[in-house]
Short mmCIF file of C-alpha atoms in Angstrom, two decimals:
data_model
loop_
_atom_site.label_atom_id
_atom_site.label_comp_id
_atom_site.label_asym_id
_atom_site.label_seq_id
_atom_site.Cartn_x
_atom_site.Cartn_y
_atom_site.Cartn_z
CA MET A 1 -51.31 11.11 12.93
CA ALA A 2 -47.64 11.61 11.70
CA GLU A 3 -46.35 7.61 9.75
CA LEU A 4 -43.02 6.41 11.76
CA LYS A 5 -40.69 6.29 9.89
CA SER A 6 -38.62 2.74 10.68
CA THR A 7 -34.56 2.64 10.18
CA SER A 8 -31.69 -0.39 9.74
CA LEU A 9 -30.28 -1.76 11.33
CA ASN A 10 -27.71 -1.10 9.02
CA GLN A 11 -28.07 2.58 9.66
CA LYS A 12 -28.44 2.90 12.93
CA ALA A 13 -25.01 0.60 13.16
CA TRP A 14 -24.27 3.61 10.38
CA ARG A 15 -24.90 6.46 12.92
CA ARG A 16 -23.33 5.13 15.87
CA LEU A 17 -19.82 4.81 13.73
CA LYS A 18 -20.67 8.51 12.25
CA ARG A 19 -20.78 9.48 15.52
CA ASN A 20 -16.45 8.10 16.80
CA LYS A 21 -14.76 10.98 15.80
CA SER A 22 -11.37 8.64 15.68
CA ALA A 23 -13.41 6.10 13.57
CA MET A 24 -14.18 8.56 11.08
CA ALA A 25 -10.51 9.86 11.14
CA GLY A 26 -9.44 7.08 10.34
CA LEU A 27 -11.63 6.21 7.71
CA GLY A 28 -10.85 9.41 6.64
CA ILE A 29 -7.17 7.86 5.95
CA ILE A 30 -7.69 4.56 4.65
CA VAL A 31 -9.47 6.44 1.77
CA PHE A 32 -7.22 8.76 1.23
CA ALA A 33 -4.01 6.45 0.93
CA LEU A 34 -6.62 4.64 -0.82
CA LEU A 35 -6.81 7.72 -3.97
CA LEU A 36 -3.90 8.05 -3.73
CA SER A 37 -3.01 4.24 -4.86
CA ILE A 38 -5.35 4.52 -7.48
CA PHE A 39 -4.02 8.17 -9.03
CA ALA A 40 -0.35 7.30 -7.36
CA TYR A 41 1.70 8.04 -10.78
CA LEU A 42 -0.71 11.52 -11.41
CA VAL A 43 -0.33 12.55 -8.16
CA ALA A 44 3.53 11.72 -7.17
CA PRO A 45 6.10 13.95 -8.36
CA ASP A 46 8.74 12.30 -9.95
CA ASN A 47 6.38 9.92 -11.53
CA SER A 48 8.39 7.06 -13.31
CA PRO A 49 8.49 3.55 -13.22
CA SER A 50 8.68 3.06 -9.50
CA GLY A 51 9.44 6.51 -9.19
CA ASN A 52 12.54 5.51 -9.83
CA SER A 53 14.33 7.88 -11.39
CA GLN A 54 17.96 8.27 -10.10
CA ILE A 55 19.71 12.12 -9.44
CA LEU A 56 22.85 10.32 -8.08
CA GLN A 57 24.35 13.63 -7.46
CA LEU A 58 21.12 14.40 -5.57
CA GLU A 59 21.97 12.15 -2.49
CA THR A 60 20.72 12.11 0.47
CA HIS A 61 19.89 16.18 -0.03
CA PRO A 62 17.85 17.57 3.07
CA PRO A 63 13.54 18.03 2.61
CA GLY A 64 12.18 20.88 0.64
CA TYR A 65 15.55 21.43 -1.04
CA ARG A 66 15.46 22.38 -4.66
CA ILE A 67 17.53 22.66 -7.66
CA LYS A 68 16.86 23.45 -11.15
CA LEU A 69 16.86 20.14 -13.89
CA LEU A 70 17.56 20.00 -17.43
CA LYS A 71 16.19 17.32 -19.62
CA LYS A 72 18.92 15.30 -22.23
CA GLU A 73 16.55 13.59 -24.56
CA ARG A 74 17.55 10.00 -24.94
CA SER A 75 16.39 8.68 -28.88
CA THR A 76 16.31 4.86 -26.89
CA VAL A 77 13.23 5.43 -24.35
CA SER A 78 9.91 5.99 -25.99
CA SER A 79 6.80 7.61 -23.79
CA SER A 80 3.79 5.78 -22.27
CA GLY A 81 0.69 5.81 -22.92
CA PHE A 82 -1.81 6.93 -20.31
CA ILE A 83 -3.68 4.07 -19.42
CA GLU A 84 0.15 2.20 -18.99
CA GLY A 85 1.36 5.11 -16.73
CA MET A 86 -1.69 5.53 -15.14
CA TYR A 87 -0.61 1.28 -13.92
CA ASN A 88 3.42 0.97 -14.43
CA GLY A 89 4.57 5.24 -14.00
CA PHE A 90 5.06 7.75 -17.19
CA ALA A 91 9.02 6.62 -19.23
CA LYS A 92 11.16 9.35 -19.19
CA ASN A 93 12.89 10.40 -22.75
CA TYR A 94 15.03 12.10 -21.65
CA GLU A 95 17.90 12.56 -18.63
CA PRO A 96 17.37 14.78 -15.98
CA ILE A 97 20.53 17.15 -15.02
CA PRO A 98 21.28 19.38 -12.00
CA VAL A 99 22.36 22.17 -12.69
CA LEU A 100 23.01 26.15 -10.84
CA ASP A 101 22.58 27.76 -14.00
CA TYR A 102 22.35 28.21 -17.68
CA GLU A 103 23.21 30.03 -20.25
CA LEU A 104 21.55 30.04 -24.58
CA LYS A 105 23.18 31.12 -26.73
CA GLY A 106 21.90 31.06 -30.28
CA ASP A 107 22.69 27.17 -31.74
CA SER A 108 24.08 26.87 -27.94
CA LEU A 109 23.60 25.92 -23.62
CA SER A 110 26.44 26.76 -21.34
CA TYR A 111 25.30 25.43 -17.75
CA THR A 112 27.16 25.12 -14.90
CA GLU A 113 26.44 21.21 -13.91
CA TYR A 114 25.69 20.26 -10.03
CA LYS A 115 27.98 17.55 -8.81
CA GLY A 116 26.93 16.38 -5.52
CA LYS A 117 27.94 17.86 -1.67
CA SER A 118 30.73 17.01 -2.14
CA PHE A 119 32.31 17.83 -5.59
CA HIS A 120 32.68 21.58 -7.61
CA ALA A 121 30.35 21.59 -9.82
CA GLU A 122 31.31 21.96 -13.51
CA GLN A 123 31.50 24.57 -16.79
CA LYS A 124 29.36 22.74 -19.35
CA LYS A 125 29.06 23.00 -22.95
CA ILE A 126 25.56 21.53 -25.58
CA SER A 127 24.45 22.63 -28.99
CA LEU A 128 20.72 22.15 -28.35
CA LEU A 129 21.27 20.05 -31.48
CA GLU A 130 22.69 17.21 -28.46
CA LEU A 131 20.74 18.85 -26.21
CA SER A 132 16.90 17.47 -27.99
CA GLY A 133 18.40 14.95 -30.78
CA ARG A 134 16.91 16.94 -33.19
CA LYS A 135 18.12 20.23 -34.96
CA LEU A 136 16.09 23.38 -34.16
CA ASN A 137 17.45 26.81 -36.23
CA SER A 138 16.59 29.53 -33.66
CA ILE A 139 14.30 28.87 -29.69
CA SER A 140 13.22 31.90 -27.62
CA GLU A 141 15.03 31.42 -23.58
CA LYS A 142 10.83 31.93 -22.60
CA ASP A 143 10.14 28.40 -25.21
CA PHE A 144 13.03 27.16 -24.00
CA VAL A 145 12.70 26.90 -20.38
CA ASN A 146 9.20 25.36 -20.85
CA GLU A 147 10.69 22.83 -22.70
CA PHE A 148 14.00 21.64 -21.25
CA VAL A 149 14.00 23.26 -18.15
CA SER A 150 12.23 21.62 -15.49
CA GLU A 151 12.13 23.24 -11.68
CA GLY A 152 13.36 19.53 -9.08
CA LYS A 153 11.32 19.74 -5.66
CA PHE A 154 11.84 17.60 -2.39
CA LEU A 155 9.06 17.96 0.08
CA LEU A 156 11.04 15.35 1.62
CA GLY A 157 14.83 14.55 0.31
CA THR A 158 16.58 12.20 -1.73
CA ASP A 159 17.15 8.79 -0.61
CA LYS A 160 20.69 7.84 -1.39
CA PHE A 161 20.31 7.42 -5.09
CA GLY A 162 19.10 10.68 -5.39
CA ARG A 163 15.67 9.77 -5.45
CA ASP A 164 12.06 11.34 -4.68
CA ILE A 165 11.58 10.13 -0.84
CA LEU A 166 7.58 11.25 -1.41
CA SER A 167 7.00 10.01 -4.90
CA ARG A 168 8.97 6.48 -3.50
CA LEU A 169 6.32 6.62 -0.32
CA ILE A 170 3.12 7.87 -2.37
CA ILE A 171 3.92 4.78 -4.60
CA GLY A 172 4.41 2.06 -1.92
CA VAL A 173 1.37 2.46 -0.57
CA ARG A 174 0.10 0.38 -3.98
CA VAL A 175 1.50 -1.46 -1.86
CA SER A 176 0.19 -2.19 1.10
CA LEU A 177 -2.59 -2.04 0.16
CA SER A 178 -2.49 -4.28 -2.53
CA VAL A 179 -0.72 -6.93 0.08
CA GLY A 180 -3.67 -6.09 2.23
CA MET A 181 -7.05 -6.96 0.21
CA ILE A 182 -6.22 -9.49 -0.95
CA SER A 183 -4.15 -10.96 1.92
CA VAL A 184 -7.51 -10.49 4.18
CA PHE A 185 -9.64 -11.60 1.14
CA ILE A 186 -7.52 -14.67 1.40
CA SER A 187 -7.70 -15.58 5.03
CA LEU A 188 -11.41 -14.98 4.41
CA PHE A 189 -11.87 -17.54 2.85
CA ILE A 190 -10.31 -20.17 4.55
CA GLY A 191 -11.40 -19.13 8.25
CA ILE A 192 -14.57 -18.70 7.19
CA PHE A 193 -14.73 -22.60 5.89
CA LEU A 194 -13.50 -24.15 8.43
CA GLY A 195 -14.82 -22.15 11.68
CA ALA A 196 -18.04 -22.72 9.42
CA ILE A 197 -17.45 -26.54 9.41
CA ALA A 198 -15.63 -27.03 12.56
CA GLY A 199 -18.42 -24.71 15.10
CA TYR A 200 -21.83 -26.17 12.63
CA PHE A 201 -21.18 -30.34 12.90
CA ARG A 202 -19.26 -29.83 15.77
CA GLY A 203 -17.82 -33.90 16.93
CA TRP A 204 -14.56 -35.37 15.37
CA THR A 205 -14.46 -32.07 12.37
CA ASP A 206 -14.64 -29.00 14.97
CA GLU A 207 -11.30 -31.40 16.72
CA ALA A 208 -9.73 -32.83 14.15
CA ILE A 209 -9.37 -28.89 12.46
CA MET A 210 -9.00 -27.14 16.00
CA PHE A 211 -5.77 -28.79 15.68
CA VAL A 212 -5.14 -27.73 12.39
CA ILE A 213 -5.48 -24.32 13.75
CA ASN A 214 -2.93 -24.72 17.32
CA VAL A 215 -0.54 -25.97 15.20
CA PHE A 216 -0.66 -22.92 12.86
CA TRP A 217 -2.00 -20.77 15.96
CA SER A 218 1.69 -21.60 17.48
CA ILE A 219 4.10 -20.49 15.21
CA PRO A 220 4.78 -17.15 15.06
CA THR A 221 3.52 -15.62 11.66
CA LEU A 222 6.56 -13.41 10.71
CA LEU A 223 8.45 -16.98 11.08
CA LEU A 224 5.61 -18.80 9.45
CA ALA A 225 5.55 -16.56 6.44
CA MET A 226 8.47 -16.62 5.80
CA GLY A 227 8.99 -19.88 5.94
CA LEU A 228 5.77 -19.87 3.20
CA TYR A 229 7.41 -17.64 0.99
CA ILE A 230 10.84 -19.65 1.19
CA GLY A 231 8.98 -22.87 0.68
CA ALA A 232 6.86 -22.22 -2.28
CA GLY A 233 9.71 -19.09 -3.55
CA SER A 234 10.57 -21.62 -6.27
CA LEU A 235 6.93 -22.54 -7.70
CA ILE A 236 5.90 -19.40 -8.20
CA GLU A 237 7.94 -16.80 -9.90
CA ASN A 238 5.85 -13.39 -9.40
CA LYS A 239 6.97 -12.29 -5.81
CA LEU A 240 4.06 -9.61 -4.81
CA ILE A 241 1.99 -13.18 -5.67
CA MET A 242 4.08 -15.37 -3.33
CA ILE A 243 4.36 -12.02 -1.23
CA PHE A 244 -0.80 -11.75 -1.03
CA ILE A 245 -0.59 -16.05 -0.63
CA ALA A 246 2.04 -15.61 2.14
CA VAL A 247 0.64 -13.51 4.65
CA GLY A 248 -3.35 -14.79 3.68
CA LEU A 249 -1.92 -18.19 4.83
CA THR A 250 -0.57 -16.76 8.43
CA MET A 251 -4.39 -15.03 9.29
CA TRP A 252 -7.04 -17.85 8.24
CA VAL A 253 -6.17 -19.48 12.03
CA GLU A 254 -8.33 -15.44 14.27
CA VAL A 255 -10.84 -15.43 11.82
CA ALA A 256 -11.61 -19.71 11.78
CA ARG A 257 -11.59 -18.96 15.27
CA ILE A 258 -14.10 -16.45 16.12
CA VAL A 259 -16.48 -17.58 13.18
CA ARG A 260 -16.39 -21.56 14.97
CA GLY A 261 -16.84 -19.77 18.19
CA GLN A 262 -19.76 -17.39 16.94
CA PHE A 263 -21.05 -20.90 14.92
CA LEU A 264 -21.59 -22.84 17.77
CA SER A 265 -23.29 -20.05 19.69
CA ILE A 266 -26.06 -19.68 17.11
CA ARG A 267 -25.95 -23.38 15.56
CA GLU A 268 -28.15 -23.61 19.30
CA MET A 269 -30.36 -20.86 18.21
CA GLU A 270 -34.52 -21.56 17.64
CA PHE A 271 -34.24 -20.33 14.09
CA VAL A 272 -31.78 -22.44 13.25
CA SER A 273 -33.74 -25.36 14.68
CA ALA A 274 -36.08 -24.19 12.63
CA ALA A 275 -35.28 -24.24 8.72
CA LYS A 276 -33.53 -27.72 10.10
CA SER A 277 -37.93 -28.79 10.80
CA LEU A 278 -38.57 -27.45 7.76
CA GLY A 279 -36.09 -29.51 5.90
CA PHE A 280 -32.85 -27.10 4.67
CA GLY A 281 -29.70 -28.91 3.76
CA ASN A 282 -27.31 -27.55 6.12
CA ARG A 283 -25.60 -25.72 3.54
CA ARG A 284 -28.22 -23.52 3.40
CA ILE A 285 -28.52 -22.83 6.66
CA ILE A 286 -24.58 -21.99 7.12
CA PHE A 287 -24.45 -20.67 4.24
CA ASN A 288 -28.01 -17.86 4.11
CA HIS A 289 -28.97 -18.48 7.90
CA ILE A 290 -26.38 -17.61 10.34
CA LEU A 291 -23.70 -17.09 8.83
CA PRO A 292 -24.78 -14.02 7.59
CA ASN A 293 -25.78 -13.02 11.49
CA ILE A 294 -22.28 -13.39 11.73
CA LEU A 295 -20.74 -10.10 8.80
CA GLY A 296 -20.58 -7.80 11.67
CA PRO A 297 -17.76 -9.75 13.36
CA ILE A 298 -15.98 -10.64 10.61
CA ILE A 299 -16.20 -7.40 9.54
CA VAL A 300 -14.42 -5.96 12.54
CA ILE A 301 -11.57 -9.37 12.64
CA ALA A 302 -10.89 -7.99 8.41
CA CYS A 303 -10.73 -4.82 9.75
CA SER A 304 -7.85 -5.55 12.73
CA ASN A 305 -6.24 -8.55 10.42
CA PHE A 306 -6.14 -5.79 7.03
CA ALA A 307 -3.52 -4.10 9.32
CA SER A 308 -1.52 -7.31 11.05
CA ALA A 309 -1.01 -7.82 6.96
CA ILE A 310 0.50 -4.51 6.68
CA LEU A 311 3.32 -5.32 9.48
CA VAL A 312 3.74 -9.20 8.13
CA GLU A 313 4.22 -7.74 4.69
CA SER A 314 6.66 -4.30 6.12
CA GLY A 315 8.37 -6.93 8.32
CA LEU A 316 9.35 -9.17 4.85
CA SER A 317 10.44 -6.36 2.97
CA TYR A 318 12.91 -4.99 6.21
CA ILE A 319 14.45 -8.37 5.91
CA GLY A 320 14.30 -8.98 2.73
CA LEU A 321 12.66 -11.26 1.70
CA GLY A 322 9.45 -8.76 0.37
CA ILE A 323 8.69 -6.40 -2.62
CA GLN A 324 12.36 -6.63 -5.12
CA PRO A 325 13.99 -3.31 -6.74
CA PRO A 326 13.06 -0.93 -7.16
CA ALA A 327 9.37 -1.68 -7.09
CA PRO A 328 8.86 0.79 -3.86
CA SER A 329 7.90 -0.39 -0.59
CA TRP A 330 7.59 1.54 2.82
CA GLY A 331 9.35 -2.29 4.67
CA SER A 332 12.40 -2.14 1.94
CA MET A 333 12.86 1.77 2.94
CA LEU A 334 13.22 1.02 6.37
CA ASN A 335 15.01 -1.87 5.75
CA GLU A 336 18.23 0.56 2.77
CA TYR A 337 18.36 3.15 5.12
CA LYS A 338 18.62 2.01 9.35
CA ASP A 339 21.69 2.62 9.51
CA PHE A 340 21.02 6.18 9.00
CA ILE A 341 18.69 6.41 12.34
CA ASP A 342 21.14 7.57 14.17
CA THR A 343 22.29 10.46 12.09
CA ASN A 344 21.03 13.93 10.78
CA LYS A 345 20.06 12.14 8.32
CA ALA A 346 17.33 9.87 10.09
CA TYR A 347 13.60 11.34 8.56
CA LEU A 348 15.03 8.75 5.87
CA ALA A 349 14.02 5.40 7.56
CA LEU A 350 11.36 8.05 9.48
CA PHE A 351 8.94 9.26 6.82
CA PRO A 352 8.57 5.71 5.58
CA GLY A 353 7.73 4.47 9.29
CA LEU A 354 5.55 6.37 10.05
CA ALA A 355 3.49 6.26 7.01
CA ILE A 356 3.19 2.83 7.72
CA MET A 357 2.50 3.96 11.31
CA LEU A 358 -0.34 5.82 10.51
CA LEU A 359 -2.04 3.50 8.07
CA VAL A 360 -2.55 0.62 10.51
CA LEU A 361 -3.81 3.10 12.82
CA ALA A 362 -5.84 4.58 11.03
CA PHE A 363 -7.71 0.89 10.09
CA ASN A 364 -7.46 -0.50 14.03
CA LEU A 365 -9.23 2.67 14.29
CA VAL A 366 -11.97 1.77 12.23
CA GLY A 367 -11.74 -1.39 13.30
CA ASN A 368 -12.68 -0.55 17.05
CA GLY A 369 -15.55 2.01 15.54
CA LEU A 370 -16.89 -0.83 14.12
CA ARG A 371 -17.13 -3.14 16.79
CA ASP A 372 -18.61 -0.88 18.76
CA ALA A 373 -21.23 0.04 15.78
CA LEU A 374 -22.52 -2.46 15.41
CA ASP A 375 -22.08 -3.82 19.22
CA VAL A 376 -26.21 -3.42 19.56
CA LYS A 377 -25.95 -4.02 23.18
CA GLY A 378 -26.35 -1.81 25.63
CA GLN A 379 -28.11 0.41 22.59
CA LEU A 380 -30.10 2.65 22.41
CA ASP A 381 -30.41 4.00 18.36
#
């Protein structure tokens, strides 16, 4: 007789989630964004700190623009190590000079420097000693190109400071994901704790917590985040940490309301009465018996809050209260280039806007997919 293989509820939920193509597409986008955030400085064409390598001659050049860059070494800047570069970016020990052409003649170099769209190119001559900072007796054309010449490729164009937009978008995904992750953790910690206490004990405890919830609920999310950011800004110097706290404290209310509602329902079930009759304490019943049974709705609201956190952070950065320059943020990029939206350079604002939309959509798709997968009512498998 064949042995029947049982399938856990988690396995069934994962199987249902995999059949949801839109949710899996959203999950793929999230995983891709996570990998980008980890390896941002290895993937970005401009891997300097914050992608802030400015070449002012290349101001607002269109997507797909290419030009040769001559590397003029700077002795005052030391290169970054690999670990430090992975985290903060790789400091450049050279100055990039855009050139249209060049000619190597003995121990000197003649080149035509590109001065921008509104200026004429300028012929210049420099010694290899001045270019490299060290004496070069002889160097072949091939070795010279390998060491001192690179091709600047700007797939999404450049901004008004001549910085690579693609690089700043890639590095900026770190801000969105880190703000979302830590803010959601803060909101879950506060929301689950207060919601569980309100729903389990009821009475005056529930009324007091619901009063606080309603007060927070009545304040617009972005306005509340602005108030928290400005109010506590003098106490916390690190603006990124301030954003984590401000965004997290604006999203716990919805978590608390959902957890409270679930506790009000589940606390009347028989297994809770059985736990009380066995003499188990309130803390054990709350965290060991009731809380594991409401993880489904909590996971769904966490995905929704992740998307909301990205929007709130982008909104704060858009009005100048978020990540400060030169660190890249999608919201601050929108703010910088909103005036270009009705010009032929609308791509400057379009690209960060599309990035925000795509990541928020991905979390909403995953949240909707999880809601359907974890809803066992009416499910046959």
